[in-house]
Amino acid sequence: MSTPIRASSVLPGRREDIELHTADGLRLVGELALPADRPPVATLVCLHPLPTHGGMMDSHVFRKAAWRLPALADVAVLRFNTRGTSSLRGTSEGAFDAAVGERYDVAAAIEYAEFAELPNIWLVGWSFGTDLALKYGCDPAIAGAILLSPPLRFSAPEDLATWAGSGRPLVALVPEFDDYLRPAEARERLAAVPQAEVVGVPGAKHLWVGDAETVLDEIVRRVNPAVAVPLPTTWDGPMETGDVSGYADRTVASFADTPVPGPLANRAD
């Protein structure tokens, strides 16, 4: 009997708590989710939104990716809290460093994925995480990057030049009604990367509330094109229910009126 896949649905998979260790001596907490009974075809390393605005490894799109994609798309999902960030998983050591010290966090996540021999590693950044991907993610181990709601606030033209020179795929999913950068401006600013693909998502907003399924479909379309999309909305087989009550006050929306830190030159009003 088919059961609808809901926001709290946890499909079968192997999930383990992990720790990342940075070159500057910090311990970061995270989780690796793998298909239950077969090797993954691709890997997502998730870089979450601003922790000063409630961003964390459990931000809803990444939580749903970890709960669904190992079963639906043979995709491994590695998510973690950057320095100083807390979630139900725990708190990573250190303190938020406005995209400076976080370079070591990105490097530690990539190193972990390499050491675990995870295949076809893609970075998936969301908001602040997109700037981390652009600044520090163009690594030989990375197949490409997917940017969700990129504000292009902390990254600089030289970061785009690095991606342009690499030839690696760069896909930006940009909400029609984003608070910081909308599709037309995103296309203009990312034109510096010839291989960049900008996908405008009609009706969507920065937080992707109500549009997580669209995001997951677009991710799977790039990282494992052998899987048909849209992904199924029902599941035949065992399914658990995750406790999402602990996230009620830990969403980016909770901090919507809080000033966003970042270089003034790139700040969106």
Short mmCIF file of C-alpha atoms in Angstrom, two decimals:
data_model
loop_
_atom_site.label_atom_id
_atom_site.label_comp_id
_atom_site.label_asym_id
_atom_site.label_seq_id
_atom_site.Cartn_x
_atom_site.Cartn_y
_atom_site.Cartn_z
CA MET A 1 0.00 0.00 0.00
CA SER A 2 1.37 3.40 -1.00
CA THR A 3 1.85 6.00 1.73
CA PRO A 4 2.15 9.72 0.94
CA ILE A 5 5.61 11.19 1.54
CA ARG A 6 5.17 14.10 3.94
CA ALA A 7 7.53 16.68 5.45
CA SER A 8 8.25 14.37 8.39
CA SER A 9 8.62 11.15 6.37
CA VAL A 10 11.91 9.29 6.82
CA LEU A 11 12.50 6.71 4.10
CA PRO A 12 14.85 3.74 4.57
CA GLY A 13 18.57 4.47 4.68
CA ARG A 14 21.74 4.08 6.71
CA ARG A 15 22.28 7.19 8.80
CA GLU A 16 25.20 7.78 11.10
CA ASP A 17 26.39 10.69 13.19
CA ILE A 18 29.80 11.90 12.06
CA GLU A 19 32.41 14.39 13.19
CA LEU A 20 34.56 16.56 10.96
CA HIS A 21 37.92 17.89 12.10
CA THR A 22 39.16 21.17 10.68
CA ALA A 23 42.72 22.19 9.93
CA ASP A 24 42.45 24.91 12.61
CA GLY A 25 41.54 22.40 15.30
CA LEU A 26 37.74 22.44 15.55
CA ARG A 27 35.30 19.54 15.82
CA LEU A 28 32.15 19.89 13.71
CA VAL A 29 29.08 17.69 14.14
CA GLY A 30 27.20 16.18 11.22
CA GLU A 31 25.41 13.22 9.70
CA LEU A 32 25.95 10.99 6.69
CA ALA A 33 22.88 9.37 5.11
CA LEU A 34 23.39 6.49 2.66
CA PRO A 35 21.11 4.15 0.69
CA ALA A 36 20.00 1.24 2.85
CA ASP A 37 21.23 -1.69 0.78
CA ARG A 38 23.40 -0.46 -2.09
CA PRO A 39 26.24 1.98 -2.76
CA PRO A 40 25.35 5.57 -3.59
CA VAL A 41 25.64 6.86 -7.16
CA ALA A 42 26.29 10.45 -6.13
CA THR A 43 26.98 12.49 -3.00
CA LEU A 44 25.68 15.83 -1.75
CA VAL A 45 27.76 17.86 0.68
CA CYS A 46 25.30 20.38 2.12
CA LEU A 47 26.34 23.90 3.16
CA HIS A 48 23.58 25.48 5.20
CA PRO A 49 22.17 29.04 5.42
CA LEU A 50 23.42 31.71 7.85
CA PRO A 51 23.54 30.41 11.43
CA THR A 52 22.87 33.96 12.62
CA HIS A 53 19.50 33.60 10.89
CA GLY A 54 18.72 30.11 12.12
CA GLY A 55 20.51 28.22 9.36
CA MET A 56 21.84 24.78 10.32
CA MET A 57 22.35 21.28 8.96
CA ASP A 58 18.68 20.55 9.71
CA SER A 59 17.29 23.45 7.66
CA HIS A 60 14.24 21.95 5.98
CA VAL A 61 15.49 21.36 2.42
CA PHE A 62 18.61 19.56 3.66
CA ARG A 63 16.66 17.57 6.24
CA LYS A 64 14.27 16.37 3.53
CA ALA A 65 17.19 15.55 1.24
CA ALA A 66 18.75 13.35 3.92
CA TRP A 67 15.44 11.67 4.74
CA ARG A 68 14.42 10.97 1.13
CA LEU A 69 17.20 10.97 -1.44
CA PRO A 70 19.14 7.89 -0.31
CA ALA A 71 15.99 5.82 -0.96
CA LEU A 72 14.52 7.70 -3.92
CA ALA A 73 17.67 8.53 -5.89
CA ASP A 74 20.64 6.46 -4.60
CA VAL A 75 22.22 9.68 -3.34
CA ALA A 76 24.36 10.03 -0.21
CA VAL A 77 23.73 13.19 1.82
CA LEU A 78 26.43 14.64 4.08
CA ARG A 79 25.26 17.57 6.18
CA PHE A 80 26.98 19.28 9.09
CA ASN A 81 26.92 22.35 11.29
CA THR A 82 29.56 24.94 10.43
CA ARG A 83 31.60 26.40 13.26
CA GLY A 84 29.52 27.69 16.16
CA THR A 85 26.27 26.37 14.70
CA SER A 86 23.74 24.35 16.72
CA SER A 87 20.94 21.96 15.85
CA LEU A 88 19.35 18.90 17.44
CA ARG A 89 22.45 16.98 16.33
CA GLY A 90 24.61 19.19 18.56
CA THR A 91 26.83 22.24 18.41
CA SER A 92 30.00 22.53 16.37
CA GLU A 93 33.00 24.04 18.08
CA GLY A 94 34.18 27.54 17.32
CA ALA A 95 32.22 30.65 16.39
CA PHE A 96 30.60 32.06 13.26
CA ASP A 97 33.32 33.80 11.24
CA ALA A 98 31.44 35.54 8.40
CA ALA A 99 32.75 33.21 5.64
CA VAL A 100 36.41 33.48 6.67
CA GLY A 101 37.19 30.59 9.04
CA GLU A 102 34.45 28.58 7.39
CA ARG A 103 36.91 27.81 4.60
CA TYR A 104 38.30 25.12 6.91
CA ASP A 105 34.81 23.73 7.49
CA VAL A 106 34.23 23.27 3.77
CA ALA A 107 37.65 21.67 3.35
CA ALA A 108 36.96 19.26 6.24
CA ALA A 109 33.66 18.16 4.70
CA ILE A 110 35.23 17.55 1.29
CA GLU A 111 38.11 15.67 2.92
CA TYR A 112 35.66 13.45 4.84
CA ALA A 113 33.73 12.63 1.67
CA GLU A 114 36.97 11.78 -0.13
CA PHE A 115 38.27 9.64 2.74
CA ALA A 116 34.95 7.76 2.85
CA GLU A 117 35.33 7.14 -0.90
CA LEU A 118 31.94 8.66 -1.61
CA PRO A 119 31.28 8.97 -5.36
CA ASN A 120 30.49 11.93 -7.60
CA ILE A 121 30.67 14.63 -4.92
CA TRP A 122 28.52 17.73 -5.44
CA LEU A 123 28.32 20.74 -3.16
CA VAL A 124 24.82 22.04 -2.46
CA GLY A 125 24.86 25.45 -0.84
CA TRP A 126 21.84 27.38 0.35
CA SER A 127 22.01 31.17 0.84
CA PHE A 128 25.17 31.74 2.96
CA GLY A 129 26.20 28.23 1.98
CA THR A 130 26.29 29.25 -1.68
CA ASP A 131 28.96 31.82 -0.90
CA LEU A 132 30.99 29.15 0.91
CA ALA A 133 30.66 26.90 -2.14
CA LEU A 134 31.77 29.66 -4.49
CA LYS A 135 34.68 30.81 -2.31
CA TYR A 136 36.06 27.48 -1.16
CA GLY A 137 34.38 24.66 -3.06
CA CYS A 138 36.17 24.60 -6.40
CA ASP A 139 38.24 21.62 -5.35
CA PRO A 140 39.57 18.81 -7.57
CA ALA A 141 37.39 16.34 -5.64
CA ILE A 142 34.17 18.21 -6.46
CA ALA A 143 32.13 17.32 -9.56
CA GLY A 144 30.08 20.52 -9.46
CA ALA A 145 27.99 22.80 -7.28
CA ILE A 146 24.31 23.63 -6.94
CA LEU A 147 23.40 27.00 -5.45
CA LEU A 148 20.03 27.51 -3.76
CA SER A 149 18.98 31.16 -3.39
CA PRO A 150 22.47 32.60 -3.93
CA PRO A 151 22.78 36.14 -2.51
CA LEU A 152 26.34 36.56 -3.86
CA ARG A 153 27.15 38.56 -0.73
CA PHE A 154 30.41 37.14 0.60
CA SER A 155 31.82 35.80 -2.66
CA ALA A 156 33.89 37.98 -4.96
CA PRO A 157 34.54 38.24 -8.72
CA GLU A 158 37.76 36.27 -8.32
CA ASP A 159 35.74 33.35 -6.88
CA LEU A 160 33.54 33.32 -9.97
CA ALA A 161 36.68 33.49 -12.13
CA THR A 162 38.02 30.38 -10.40
CA TRP A 163 34.82 28.47 -11.18
CA ALA A 164 34.84 29.77 -14.76
CA GLY A 165 38.36 28.50 -15.27
CA SER A 166 37.59 25.10 -13.79
CA GLY A 167 34.82 24.27 -16.27
CA ARG A 168 32.96 22.45 -13.49
CA PRO A 169 29.13 22.61 -13.59
CA LEU A 170 27.56 25.40 -11.58
CA VAL A 171 23.76 25.42 -11.26
CA ALA A 172 21.87 28.21 -9.50
CA LEU A 173 18.24 27.70 -8.48
CA VAL A 174 16.89 31.21 -7.99
CA PRO A 175 13.41 31.93 -6.58
CA GLU A 176 11.23 34.30 -8.56
CA PHE A 177 10.56 36.31 -5.40
CA ASP A 178 13.92 35.98 -3.66
CA ASP A 179 14.68 38.59 -0.99
CA TYR A 180 18.25 39.19 -2.16
CA LEU A 181 18.88 38.14 -5.75
CA ARG A 182 16.23 37.38 -8.38
CA PRO A 183 16.66 35.41 -11.62
CA ALA A 184 17.43 38.28 -14.02
CA GLU A 185 20.15 39.75 -11.80
CA ALA A 186 21.50 36.29 -11.04
CA ARG A 187 21.92 35.61 -14.75
CA GLU A 188 23.73 38.91 -15.16
CA ARG A 189 26.11 38.37 -12.26
CA LEU A 190 26.78 34.70 -12.98
CA ALA A 191 27.48 35.42 -16.65
CA ALA A 192 31.13 35.57 -15.57
CA VAL A 193 30.96 31.76 -15.38
CA PRO A 194 30.22 30.58 -18.95
CA GLN A 195 29.06 27.12 -17.86
CA ALA A 196 26.75 28.46 -15.13
CA GLU A 197 23.10 27.50 -15.49
CA VAL A 198 20.57 29.77 -13.79
CA VAL A 199 17.14 28.22 -13.22
CA GLY A 200 14.41 30.64 -12.18
CA VAL A 201 11.75 28.95 -10.07
CA PRO A 202 8.31 30.57 -10.53
CA GLY A 203 6.51 31.56 -7.36
CA ALA A 204 9.31 30.48 -5.04
CA LYS A 205 10.87 32.54 -2.24
CA HIS A 206 14.26 32.53 -0.53
CA LEU A 207 13.29 29.95 2.09
CA TRP A 208 11.79 27.46 -0.39
CA VAL A 209 8.79 26.89 1.87
CA GLY A 210 6.37 24.80 -0.15
CA ASP A 211 8.96 24.27 -2.90
CA ALA A 212 11.38 21.77 -1.35
CA GLU A 213 10.19 19.04 -3.73
CA THR A 214 11.04 21.20 -6.73
CA VAL A 215 14.52 21.77 -5.32
CA LEU A 216 15.09 18.05 -4.72
CA ASP A 217 13.92 17.23 -8.25
CA GLU A 218 16.34 19.75 -9.76
CA ILE A 219 19.21 18.45 -7.64
CA VAL A 220 18.58 14.84 -8.63
CA ARG A 221 18.22 15.85 -12.29
CA ARG A 222 21.87 17.00 -12.18
CA VAL A 223 23.59 14.55 -9.86
CA ASN A 224 21.88 11.31 -10.93
CA PRO A 225 20.15 11.87 -14.28
CA ALA A 226 19.30 8.17 -14.53
CA VAL A 227 16.54 8.75 -11.95
CA ALA A 228 13.24 9.99 -13.35
CA VAL A 229 11.89 13.25 -11.98
CA PRO A 230 9.66 14.45 -10.51
CA LEU A 231 10.46 12.10 -7.67
CA PRO A 232 7.67 9.94 -6.28
CA THR A 233 5.30 11.48 -3.78
CA THR A 234 4.31 8.14 -2.27
CA TRP A 235 6.31 5.20 -0.91
CA ASP A 236 5.62 1.48 -0.91
CA GLY A 237 7.43 -0.02 2.05
CA PRO A 238 8.64 0.83 5.54
CA MET A 239 8.65 4.48 6.53
CA GLU A 240 9.42 6.24 9.78
CA THR A 241 8.22 9.60 11.01
CA GLY A 242 10.79 12.15 12.08
CA ASP A 243 10.20 14.55 14.94
CA VAL A 244 10.14 18.02 13.43
CA SER A 245 8.77 19.77 16.54
CA GLY A 246 12.29 20.73 17.59
CA TYR A 247 12.69 22.88 14.50
CA ALA A 248 9.68 25.13 15.03
CA ASP A 249 11.78 28.10 16.20
CA ARG A 250 14.92 27.17 14.24
CA THR A 251 14.01 28.31 10.75
CA VAL A 252 15.45 31.17 8.76
CA ALA A 253 11.97 32.71 8.79
CA SER A 254 12.26 33.22 12.54
CA PHE A 255 15.00 35.75 11.91
CA ALA A 256 13.49 37.54 8.93
CA ASP A 257 13.79 40.98 10.55
CA THR A 258 17.35 40.50 11.79
CA PRO A 259 19.99 42.46 9.84
CA VAL A 260 22.07 40.18 7.64
CA PRO A 261 25.83 40.39 8.29
CA GLY A 262 28.09 40.63 5.32
CA PRO A 263 30.15 43.00 3.20
CA LEU A 264 28.20 46.20 2.76
CA ALA A 265 29.08 46.47 -0.91
CA ASN A 266 27.15 43.31 -1.69
CA ARG A 267 24.33 43.59 0.79
CA ALA A 268 20.79 43.45 -0.55
CA ASP A 269 18.19 45.75 0.99
#
